[in-house]
Coordinates of N, CA and C in Angstrom, one line a residue:
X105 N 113.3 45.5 31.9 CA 112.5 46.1 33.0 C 111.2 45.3 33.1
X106 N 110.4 44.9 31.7 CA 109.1 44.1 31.9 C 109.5 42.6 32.4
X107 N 111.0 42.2 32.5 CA 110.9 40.6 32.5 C 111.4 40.8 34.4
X108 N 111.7 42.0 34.7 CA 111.8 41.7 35.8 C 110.7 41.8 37.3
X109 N 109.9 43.0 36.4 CA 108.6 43.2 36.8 C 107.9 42.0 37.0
X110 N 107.8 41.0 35.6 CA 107.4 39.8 35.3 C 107.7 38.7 36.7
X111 N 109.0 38.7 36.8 CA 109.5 38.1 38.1 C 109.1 38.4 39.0
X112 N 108.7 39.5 39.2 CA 108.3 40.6 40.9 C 107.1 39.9 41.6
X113 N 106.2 40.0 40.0 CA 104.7 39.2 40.1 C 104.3 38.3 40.2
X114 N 105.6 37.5 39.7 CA 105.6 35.5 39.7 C 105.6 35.5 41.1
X115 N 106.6 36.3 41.7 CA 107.1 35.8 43.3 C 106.2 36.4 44.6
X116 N 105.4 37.0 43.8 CA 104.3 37.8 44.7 C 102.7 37.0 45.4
X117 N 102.5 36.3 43.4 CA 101.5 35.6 43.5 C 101.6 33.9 44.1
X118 N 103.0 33.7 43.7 CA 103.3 31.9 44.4 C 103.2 32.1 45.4
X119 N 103.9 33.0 46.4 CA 103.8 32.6 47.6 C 102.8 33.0 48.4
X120 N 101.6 34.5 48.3 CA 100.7 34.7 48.6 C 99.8 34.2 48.3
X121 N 99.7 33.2 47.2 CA 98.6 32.3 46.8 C 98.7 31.0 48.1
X122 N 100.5 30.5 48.3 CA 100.6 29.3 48.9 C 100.7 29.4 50.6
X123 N 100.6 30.7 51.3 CA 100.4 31.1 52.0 C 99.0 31.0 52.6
X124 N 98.3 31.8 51.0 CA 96.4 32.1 51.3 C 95.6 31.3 51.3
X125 N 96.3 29.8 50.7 CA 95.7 28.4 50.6 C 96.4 27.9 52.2
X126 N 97.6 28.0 52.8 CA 97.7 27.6 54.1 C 96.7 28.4 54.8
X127 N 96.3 29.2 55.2 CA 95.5 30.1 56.1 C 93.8 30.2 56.1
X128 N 93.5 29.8 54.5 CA 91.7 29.9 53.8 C 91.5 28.3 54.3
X129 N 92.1 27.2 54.0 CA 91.7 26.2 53.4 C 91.0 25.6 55.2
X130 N 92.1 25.8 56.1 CA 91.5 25.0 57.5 C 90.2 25.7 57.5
X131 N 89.8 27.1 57.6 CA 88.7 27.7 57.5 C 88.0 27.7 57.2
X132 N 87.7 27.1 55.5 CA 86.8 27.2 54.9 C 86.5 25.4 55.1
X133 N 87.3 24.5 55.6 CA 86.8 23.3 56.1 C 85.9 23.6 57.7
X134 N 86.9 24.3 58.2 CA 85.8 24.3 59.7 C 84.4 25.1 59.5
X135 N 84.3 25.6 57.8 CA 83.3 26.3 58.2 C 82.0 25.0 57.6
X136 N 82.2 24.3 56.8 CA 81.5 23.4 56.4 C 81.2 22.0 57.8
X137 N 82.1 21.9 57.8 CA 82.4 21.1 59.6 C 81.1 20.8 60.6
X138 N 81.3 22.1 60.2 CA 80.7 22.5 61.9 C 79.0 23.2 61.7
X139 N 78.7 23.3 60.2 CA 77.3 24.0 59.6 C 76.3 22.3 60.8
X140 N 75.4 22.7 61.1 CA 74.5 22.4 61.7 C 74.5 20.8 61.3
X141 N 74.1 19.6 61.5 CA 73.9 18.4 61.0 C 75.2 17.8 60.1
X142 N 76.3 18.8 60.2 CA 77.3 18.1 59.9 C 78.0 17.4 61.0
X143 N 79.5 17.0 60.1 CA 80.3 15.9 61.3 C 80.6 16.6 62.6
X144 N 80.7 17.6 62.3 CA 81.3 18.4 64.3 C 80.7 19.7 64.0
X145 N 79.3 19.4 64.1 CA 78.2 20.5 64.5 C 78.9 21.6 65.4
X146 N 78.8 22.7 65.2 CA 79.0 23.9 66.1 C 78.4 25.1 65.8
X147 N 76.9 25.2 65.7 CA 76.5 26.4 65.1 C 76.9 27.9 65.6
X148 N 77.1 27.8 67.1 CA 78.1 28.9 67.3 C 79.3 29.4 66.8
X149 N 80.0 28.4 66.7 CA 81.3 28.4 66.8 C 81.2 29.1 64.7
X150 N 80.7 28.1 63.8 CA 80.5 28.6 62.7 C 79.5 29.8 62.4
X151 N 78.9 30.4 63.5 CA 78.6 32.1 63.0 C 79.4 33.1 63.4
X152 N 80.8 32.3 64.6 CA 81.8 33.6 64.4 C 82.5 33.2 63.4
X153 N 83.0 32.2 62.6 CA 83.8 32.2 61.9 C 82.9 32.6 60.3
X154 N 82.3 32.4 60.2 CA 80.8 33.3 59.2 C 81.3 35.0 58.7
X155 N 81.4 35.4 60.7 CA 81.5 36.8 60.9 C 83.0 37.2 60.7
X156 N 83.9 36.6 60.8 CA 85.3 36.6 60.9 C 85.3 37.0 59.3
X157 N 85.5 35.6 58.5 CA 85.3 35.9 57.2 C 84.6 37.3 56.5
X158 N 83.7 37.5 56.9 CA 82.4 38.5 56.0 C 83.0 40.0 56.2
X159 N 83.7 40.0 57.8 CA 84.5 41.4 57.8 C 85.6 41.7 56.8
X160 N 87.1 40.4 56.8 CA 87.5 40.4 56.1 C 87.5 41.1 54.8
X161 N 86.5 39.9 54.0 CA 85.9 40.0 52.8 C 85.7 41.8 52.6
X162 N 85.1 42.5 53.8 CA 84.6 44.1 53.4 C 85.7 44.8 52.8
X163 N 86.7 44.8 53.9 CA 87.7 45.7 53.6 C 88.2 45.7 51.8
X164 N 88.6 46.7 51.5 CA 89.4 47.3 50.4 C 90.6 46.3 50.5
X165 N 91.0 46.2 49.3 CA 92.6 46.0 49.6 C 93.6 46.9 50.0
X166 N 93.2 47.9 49.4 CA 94.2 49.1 49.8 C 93.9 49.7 51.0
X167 N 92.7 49.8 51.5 CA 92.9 50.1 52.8 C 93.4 48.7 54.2
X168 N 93.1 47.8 53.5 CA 93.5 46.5 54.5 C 95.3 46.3 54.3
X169 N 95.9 46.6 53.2 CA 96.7 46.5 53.2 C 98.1 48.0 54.1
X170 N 97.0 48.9 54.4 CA 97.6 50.0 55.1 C 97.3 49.6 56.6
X171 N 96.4 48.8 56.7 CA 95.7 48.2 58.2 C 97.0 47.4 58.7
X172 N 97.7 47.0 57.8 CA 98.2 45.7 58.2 C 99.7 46.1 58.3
X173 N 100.0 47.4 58.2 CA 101.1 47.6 57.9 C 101.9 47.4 59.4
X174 N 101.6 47.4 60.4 CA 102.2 47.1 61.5 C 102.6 45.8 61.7
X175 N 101.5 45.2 61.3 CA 101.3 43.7 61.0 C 102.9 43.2 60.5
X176 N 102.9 43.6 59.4 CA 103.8 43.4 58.1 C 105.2 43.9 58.8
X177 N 105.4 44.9 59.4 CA 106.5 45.2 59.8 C 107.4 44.2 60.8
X178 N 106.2 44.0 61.7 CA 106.7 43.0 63.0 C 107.4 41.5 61.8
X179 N 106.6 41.0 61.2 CA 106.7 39.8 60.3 C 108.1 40.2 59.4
X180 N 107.8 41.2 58.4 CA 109.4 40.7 57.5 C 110.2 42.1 57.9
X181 N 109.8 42.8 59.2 CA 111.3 44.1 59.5 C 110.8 45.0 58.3
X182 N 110.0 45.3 57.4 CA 110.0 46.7 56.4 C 108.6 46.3 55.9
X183 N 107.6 47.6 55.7 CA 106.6 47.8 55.1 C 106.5 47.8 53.4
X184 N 107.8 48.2 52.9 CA 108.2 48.1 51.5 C 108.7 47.2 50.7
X185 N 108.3 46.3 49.6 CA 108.7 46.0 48.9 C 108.0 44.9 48.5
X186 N 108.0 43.9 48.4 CA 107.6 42.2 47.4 C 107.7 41.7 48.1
X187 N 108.3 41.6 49.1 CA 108.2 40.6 50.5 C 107.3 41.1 51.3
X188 N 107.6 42.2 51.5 CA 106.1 42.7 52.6 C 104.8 42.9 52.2
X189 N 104.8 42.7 50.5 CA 103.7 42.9 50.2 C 102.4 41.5 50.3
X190 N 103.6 40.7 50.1 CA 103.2 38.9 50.6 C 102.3 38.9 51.7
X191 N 102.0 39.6 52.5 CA 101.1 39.6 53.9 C 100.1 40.1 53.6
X192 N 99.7 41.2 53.2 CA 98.4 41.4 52.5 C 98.0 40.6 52.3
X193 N 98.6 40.4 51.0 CA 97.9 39.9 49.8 C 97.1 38.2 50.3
X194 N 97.9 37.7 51.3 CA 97.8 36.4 51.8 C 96.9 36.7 52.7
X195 N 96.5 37.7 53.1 CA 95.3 37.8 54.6 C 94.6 38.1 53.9
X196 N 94.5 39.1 52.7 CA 93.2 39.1 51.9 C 92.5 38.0 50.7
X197 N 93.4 37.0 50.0 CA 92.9 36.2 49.6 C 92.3 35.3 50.1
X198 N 92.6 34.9 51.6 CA 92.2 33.4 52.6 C 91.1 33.6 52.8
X199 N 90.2 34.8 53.1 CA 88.5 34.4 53.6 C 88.3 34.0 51.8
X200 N 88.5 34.6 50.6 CA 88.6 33.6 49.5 C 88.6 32.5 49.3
X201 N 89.6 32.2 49.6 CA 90.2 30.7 49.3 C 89.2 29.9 50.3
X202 N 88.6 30.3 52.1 CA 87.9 29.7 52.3 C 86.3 29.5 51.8
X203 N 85.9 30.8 51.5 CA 84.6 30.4 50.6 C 84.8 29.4 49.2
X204 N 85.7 29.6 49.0 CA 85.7 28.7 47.5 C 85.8 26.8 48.2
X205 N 86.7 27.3 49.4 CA 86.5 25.9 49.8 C 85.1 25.1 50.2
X206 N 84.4 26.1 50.9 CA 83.2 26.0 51.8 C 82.1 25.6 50.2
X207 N 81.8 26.4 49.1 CA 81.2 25.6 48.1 C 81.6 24.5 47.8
X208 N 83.0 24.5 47.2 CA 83.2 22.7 47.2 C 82.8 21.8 47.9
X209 N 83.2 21.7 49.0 CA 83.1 20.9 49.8 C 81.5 20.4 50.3
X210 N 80.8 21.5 50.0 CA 79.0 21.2 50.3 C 78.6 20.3 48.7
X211 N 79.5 20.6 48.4 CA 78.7 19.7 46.7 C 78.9 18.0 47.2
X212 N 79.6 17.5 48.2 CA 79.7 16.6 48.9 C 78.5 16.0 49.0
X213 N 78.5 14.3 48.0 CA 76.9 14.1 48.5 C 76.6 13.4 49.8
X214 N 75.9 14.1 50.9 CA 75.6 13.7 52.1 C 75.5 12.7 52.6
X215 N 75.0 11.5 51.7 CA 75.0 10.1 52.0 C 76.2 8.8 51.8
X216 N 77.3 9.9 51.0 CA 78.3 9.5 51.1 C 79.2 9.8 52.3
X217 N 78.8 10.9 53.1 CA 79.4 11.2 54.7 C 79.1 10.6 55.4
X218 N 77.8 10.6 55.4 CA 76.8 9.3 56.6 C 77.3 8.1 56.3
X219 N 78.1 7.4 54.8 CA 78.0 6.4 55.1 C 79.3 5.8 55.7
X220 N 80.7 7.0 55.5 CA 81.7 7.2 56.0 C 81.4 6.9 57.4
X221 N 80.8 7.6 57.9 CA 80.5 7.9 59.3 C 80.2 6.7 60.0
X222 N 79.3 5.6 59.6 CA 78.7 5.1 60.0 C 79.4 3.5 59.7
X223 N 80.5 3.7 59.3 CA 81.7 2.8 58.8 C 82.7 2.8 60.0
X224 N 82.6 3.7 60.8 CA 83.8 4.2 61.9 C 84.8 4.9 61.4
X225 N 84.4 5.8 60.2 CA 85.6 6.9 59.9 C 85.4 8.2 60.7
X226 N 86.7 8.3 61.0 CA 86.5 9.6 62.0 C 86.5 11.0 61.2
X227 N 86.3 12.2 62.2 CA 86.0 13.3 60.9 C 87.1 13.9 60.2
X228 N 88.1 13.4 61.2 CA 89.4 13.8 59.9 C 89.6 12.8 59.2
X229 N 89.5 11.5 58.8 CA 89.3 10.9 57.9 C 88.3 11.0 57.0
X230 N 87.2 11.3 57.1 CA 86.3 11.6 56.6 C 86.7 13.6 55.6
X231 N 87.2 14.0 56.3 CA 87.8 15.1 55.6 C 88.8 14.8 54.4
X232 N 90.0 14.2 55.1 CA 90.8 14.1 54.0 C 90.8 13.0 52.9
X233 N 90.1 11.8 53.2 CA 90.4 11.0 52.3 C 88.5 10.8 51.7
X234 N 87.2 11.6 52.0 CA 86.5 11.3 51.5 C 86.2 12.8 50.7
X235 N 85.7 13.9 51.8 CA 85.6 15.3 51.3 C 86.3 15.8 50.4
X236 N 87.8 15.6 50.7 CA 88.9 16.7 49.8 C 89.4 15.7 48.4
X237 N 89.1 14.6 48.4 CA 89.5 13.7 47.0 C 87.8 14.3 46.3
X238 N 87.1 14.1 46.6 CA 85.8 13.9 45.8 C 85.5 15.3 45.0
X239 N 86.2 16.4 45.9 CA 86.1 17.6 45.2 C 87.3 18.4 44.9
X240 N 88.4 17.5 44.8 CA 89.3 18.2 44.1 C 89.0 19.2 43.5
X241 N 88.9 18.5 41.6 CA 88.8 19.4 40.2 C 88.2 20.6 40.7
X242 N 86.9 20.7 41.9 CA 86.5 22.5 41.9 C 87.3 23.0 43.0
X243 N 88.2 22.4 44.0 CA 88.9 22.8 44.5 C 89.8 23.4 44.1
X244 N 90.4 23.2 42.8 CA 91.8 23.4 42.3 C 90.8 24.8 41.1
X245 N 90.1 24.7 40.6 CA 89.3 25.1 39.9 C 89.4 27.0 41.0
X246 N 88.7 26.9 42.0 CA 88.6 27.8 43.2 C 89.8 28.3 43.1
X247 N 91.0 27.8 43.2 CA 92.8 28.0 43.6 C 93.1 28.8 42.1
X248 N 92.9 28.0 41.2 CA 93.3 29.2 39.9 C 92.5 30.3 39.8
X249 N 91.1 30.6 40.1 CA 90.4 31.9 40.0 C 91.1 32.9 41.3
X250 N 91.1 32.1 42.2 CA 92.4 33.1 43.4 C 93.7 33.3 43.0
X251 N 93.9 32.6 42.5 CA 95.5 33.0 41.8 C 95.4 34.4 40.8
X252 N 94.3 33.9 40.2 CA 94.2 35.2 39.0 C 94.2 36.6 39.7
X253 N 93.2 36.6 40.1 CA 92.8 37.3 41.2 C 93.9 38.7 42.2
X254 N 95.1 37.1 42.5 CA 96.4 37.6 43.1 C 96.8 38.5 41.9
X255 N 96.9 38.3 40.8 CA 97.8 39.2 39.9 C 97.1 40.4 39.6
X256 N 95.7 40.8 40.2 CA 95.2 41.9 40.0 C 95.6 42.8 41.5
X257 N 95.9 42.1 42.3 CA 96.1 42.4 43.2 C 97.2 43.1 43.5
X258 N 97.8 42.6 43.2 CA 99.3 42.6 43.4 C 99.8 43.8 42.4
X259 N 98.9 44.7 41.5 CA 98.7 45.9 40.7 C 99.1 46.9 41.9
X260 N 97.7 46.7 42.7 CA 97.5 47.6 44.1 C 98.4 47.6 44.6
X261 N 99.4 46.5 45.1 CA 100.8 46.8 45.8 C 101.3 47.7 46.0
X262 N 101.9 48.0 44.3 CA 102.7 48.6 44.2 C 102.3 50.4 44.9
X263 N 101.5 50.4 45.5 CA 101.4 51.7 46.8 C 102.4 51.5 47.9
X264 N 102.9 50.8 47.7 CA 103.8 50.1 48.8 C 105.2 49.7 48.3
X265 N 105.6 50.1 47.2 CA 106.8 49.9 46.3 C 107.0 48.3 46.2
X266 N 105.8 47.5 46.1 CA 106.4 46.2 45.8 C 106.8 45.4 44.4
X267 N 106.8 46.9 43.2 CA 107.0 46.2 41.8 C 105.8 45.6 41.3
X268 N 106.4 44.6 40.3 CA 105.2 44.3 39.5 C 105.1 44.6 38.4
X269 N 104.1 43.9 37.5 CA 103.8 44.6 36.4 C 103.0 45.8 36.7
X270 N 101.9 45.3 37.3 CA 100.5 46.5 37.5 C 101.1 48.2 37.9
X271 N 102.8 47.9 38.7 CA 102.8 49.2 39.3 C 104.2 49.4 37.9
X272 N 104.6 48.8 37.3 CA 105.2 49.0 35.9 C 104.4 50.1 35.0
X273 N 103.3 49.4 34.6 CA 102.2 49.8 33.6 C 102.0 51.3 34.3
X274 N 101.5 51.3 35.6 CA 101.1 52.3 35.8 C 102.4 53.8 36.3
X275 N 103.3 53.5 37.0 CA 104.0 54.1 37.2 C 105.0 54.9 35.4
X276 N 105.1 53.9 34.5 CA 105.9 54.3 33.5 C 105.1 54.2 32.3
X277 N 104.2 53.7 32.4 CA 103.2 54.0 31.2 C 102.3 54.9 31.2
X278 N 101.6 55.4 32.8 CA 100.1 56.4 32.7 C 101.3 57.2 32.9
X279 N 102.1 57.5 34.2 CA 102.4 58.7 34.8 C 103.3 59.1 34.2
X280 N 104.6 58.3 33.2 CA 105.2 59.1 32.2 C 104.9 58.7 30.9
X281 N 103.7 59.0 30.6 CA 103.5 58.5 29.2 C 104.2 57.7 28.5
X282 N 104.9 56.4 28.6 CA 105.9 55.4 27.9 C 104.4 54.5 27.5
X283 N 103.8 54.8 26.4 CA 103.1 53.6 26.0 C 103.9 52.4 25.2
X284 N 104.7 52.1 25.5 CA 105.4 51.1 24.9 C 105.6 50.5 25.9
X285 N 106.1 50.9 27.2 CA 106.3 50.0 28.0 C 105.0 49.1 28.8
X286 N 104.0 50.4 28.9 CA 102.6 50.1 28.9 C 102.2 48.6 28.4
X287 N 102.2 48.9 27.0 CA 102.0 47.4 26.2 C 102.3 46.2 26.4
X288 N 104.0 46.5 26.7 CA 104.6 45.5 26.9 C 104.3 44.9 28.0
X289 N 103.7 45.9 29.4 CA 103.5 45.4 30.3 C 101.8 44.2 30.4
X290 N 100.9 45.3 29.4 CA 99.6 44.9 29.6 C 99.9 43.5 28.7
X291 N 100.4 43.1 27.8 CA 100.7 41.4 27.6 C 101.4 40.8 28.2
X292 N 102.5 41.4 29.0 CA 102.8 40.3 29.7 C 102.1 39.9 30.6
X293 N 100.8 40.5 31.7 CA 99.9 40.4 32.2 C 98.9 39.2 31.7
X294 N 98.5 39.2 30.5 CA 97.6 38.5 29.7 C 98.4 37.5 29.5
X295 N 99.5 37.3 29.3 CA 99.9 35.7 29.0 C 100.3 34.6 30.5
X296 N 100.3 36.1 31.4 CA 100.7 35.3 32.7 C 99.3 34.7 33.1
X297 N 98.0 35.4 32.9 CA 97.1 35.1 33.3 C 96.3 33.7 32.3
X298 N 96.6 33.7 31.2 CA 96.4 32.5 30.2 C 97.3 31.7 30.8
X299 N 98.7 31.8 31.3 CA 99.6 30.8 31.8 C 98.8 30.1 33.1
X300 N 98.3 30.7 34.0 CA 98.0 30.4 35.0 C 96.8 29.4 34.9
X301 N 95.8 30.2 33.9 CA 94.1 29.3 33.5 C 95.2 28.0 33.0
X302 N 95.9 28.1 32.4 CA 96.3 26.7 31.2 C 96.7 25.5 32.1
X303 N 97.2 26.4 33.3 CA 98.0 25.1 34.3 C 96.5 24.7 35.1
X304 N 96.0 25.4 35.6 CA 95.0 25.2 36.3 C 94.0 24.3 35.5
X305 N 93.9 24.3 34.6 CA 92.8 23.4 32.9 C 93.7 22.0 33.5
X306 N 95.1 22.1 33.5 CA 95.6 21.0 33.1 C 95.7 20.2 34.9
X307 N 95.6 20.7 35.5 CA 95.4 19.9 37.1 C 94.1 19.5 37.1
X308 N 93.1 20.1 36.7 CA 91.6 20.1 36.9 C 91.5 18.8 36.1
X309 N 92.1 18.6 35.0 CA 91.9 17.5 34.1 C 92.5 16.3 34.8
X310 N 93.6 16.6 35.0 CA 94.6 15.0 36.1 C 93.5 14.9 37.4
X311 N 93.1 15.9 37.7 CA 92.5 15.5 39.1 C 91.0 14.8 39.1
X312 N 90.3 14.7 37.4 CA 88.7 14.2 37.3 C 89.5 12.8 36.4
X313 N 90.5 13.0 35.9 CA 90.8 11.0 35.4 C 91.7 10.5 36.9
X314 N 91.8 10.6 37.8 CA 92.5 10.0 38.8 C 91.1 9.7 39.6
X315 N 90.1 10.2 39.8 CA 89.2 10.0 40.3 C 88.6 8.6 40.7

């Protein structure tokens, strides 16, 4: 029962993590972009996306994830289960994953943009091969604290029958007293989450000696 729960939560957090990095990451670059005296100034345009984000960010998970249930239906045909719960969890990590992006990417030292700039690199060269190499390691750094993140999340789910450990522990350990399975559940949690820091240590490391 815990190794399948275990599974529930592997498949919850990969793809909601790799979804919420498709969805955060263009946003948290247009939001640095476009800050005032950068490469494609748009101070408009970056205080709705400011505002876009910041609402996001408010909501609850649990109530955003009841928000969205129409959402979720049109997308995978059922509001229930590990697949539907992937939509959430992916709309609410992205204004994440973009702020995490938006600090990296400002640690960018400015005189190395200007000098890009002033070389004839354009701003999507200047994005991809100057911005996003220079700040990987906190990039990747940002992506494992969202991952972690996802597995607390992904607890909440389970209001939505999507499995898991979190809705394991709590369904068969609080509500029928099984402290055994409890246990079993709350380490496997802790080793998933050591699993996750370990891989993330170990990309952070390849990505500052490739440098």
């Amino acid at each position: 029962m815990v190794r399948m729960s275990l599974a529930d939560t592997v498949y919850m957090i990969i793809f909601a993590g790799f979804f919420a990095t498709l969805l955060g990451s263009p946003i948290g670059i247009l939001l640095v972009v476009t800050r005032e005296g950068n490469i494609l100034a748009s101070p408009k345009l970056n205080k709705v996306v400011q505002a876009v984000i910041n609402v996001f960010r408010s909501i609850p998970f649990i109530i955003l994830m009841i928000c969205l249930m129409p959402t979720t239906r049109r997308l995978i045909g059922t509001t229930i289960g590990k697949t539907a719960a992937i939509v959430p969890l992916s709309i609410s990590a992205a204004p994440f994953v973009a702020r995490m992006l938006e600090g990296a990417l400002n640690e960018v030292d400015k005189g190395l943009i200007e000098a890009s700039s002033c070389m004839g690199a354009s701003p999507m060269t200047i994005i991809l091969k100057v911005m996003i190499p220079e700040t990987l390691p906190h990039i990747i750094h940002g992506l494992t604290v969202t991952m972690i993140n996802l597995v607390g999340f992904s607890a909440m789910a389970g209001a939505i029958g999507a499995g898991g450990l979190g809705d394991l522990a709590i369904r068969y350990g609080y509500q029928r007293f099984e402290t055994a399975i409890m246990i079993y559940a709350v380490i496997a949690i802790v080793l998933l989450v050591q699993g996750i820091q370990a891989l993330g240590n170990y990309l952070m490391h390849l990505a500052r000696r490739n440098r």
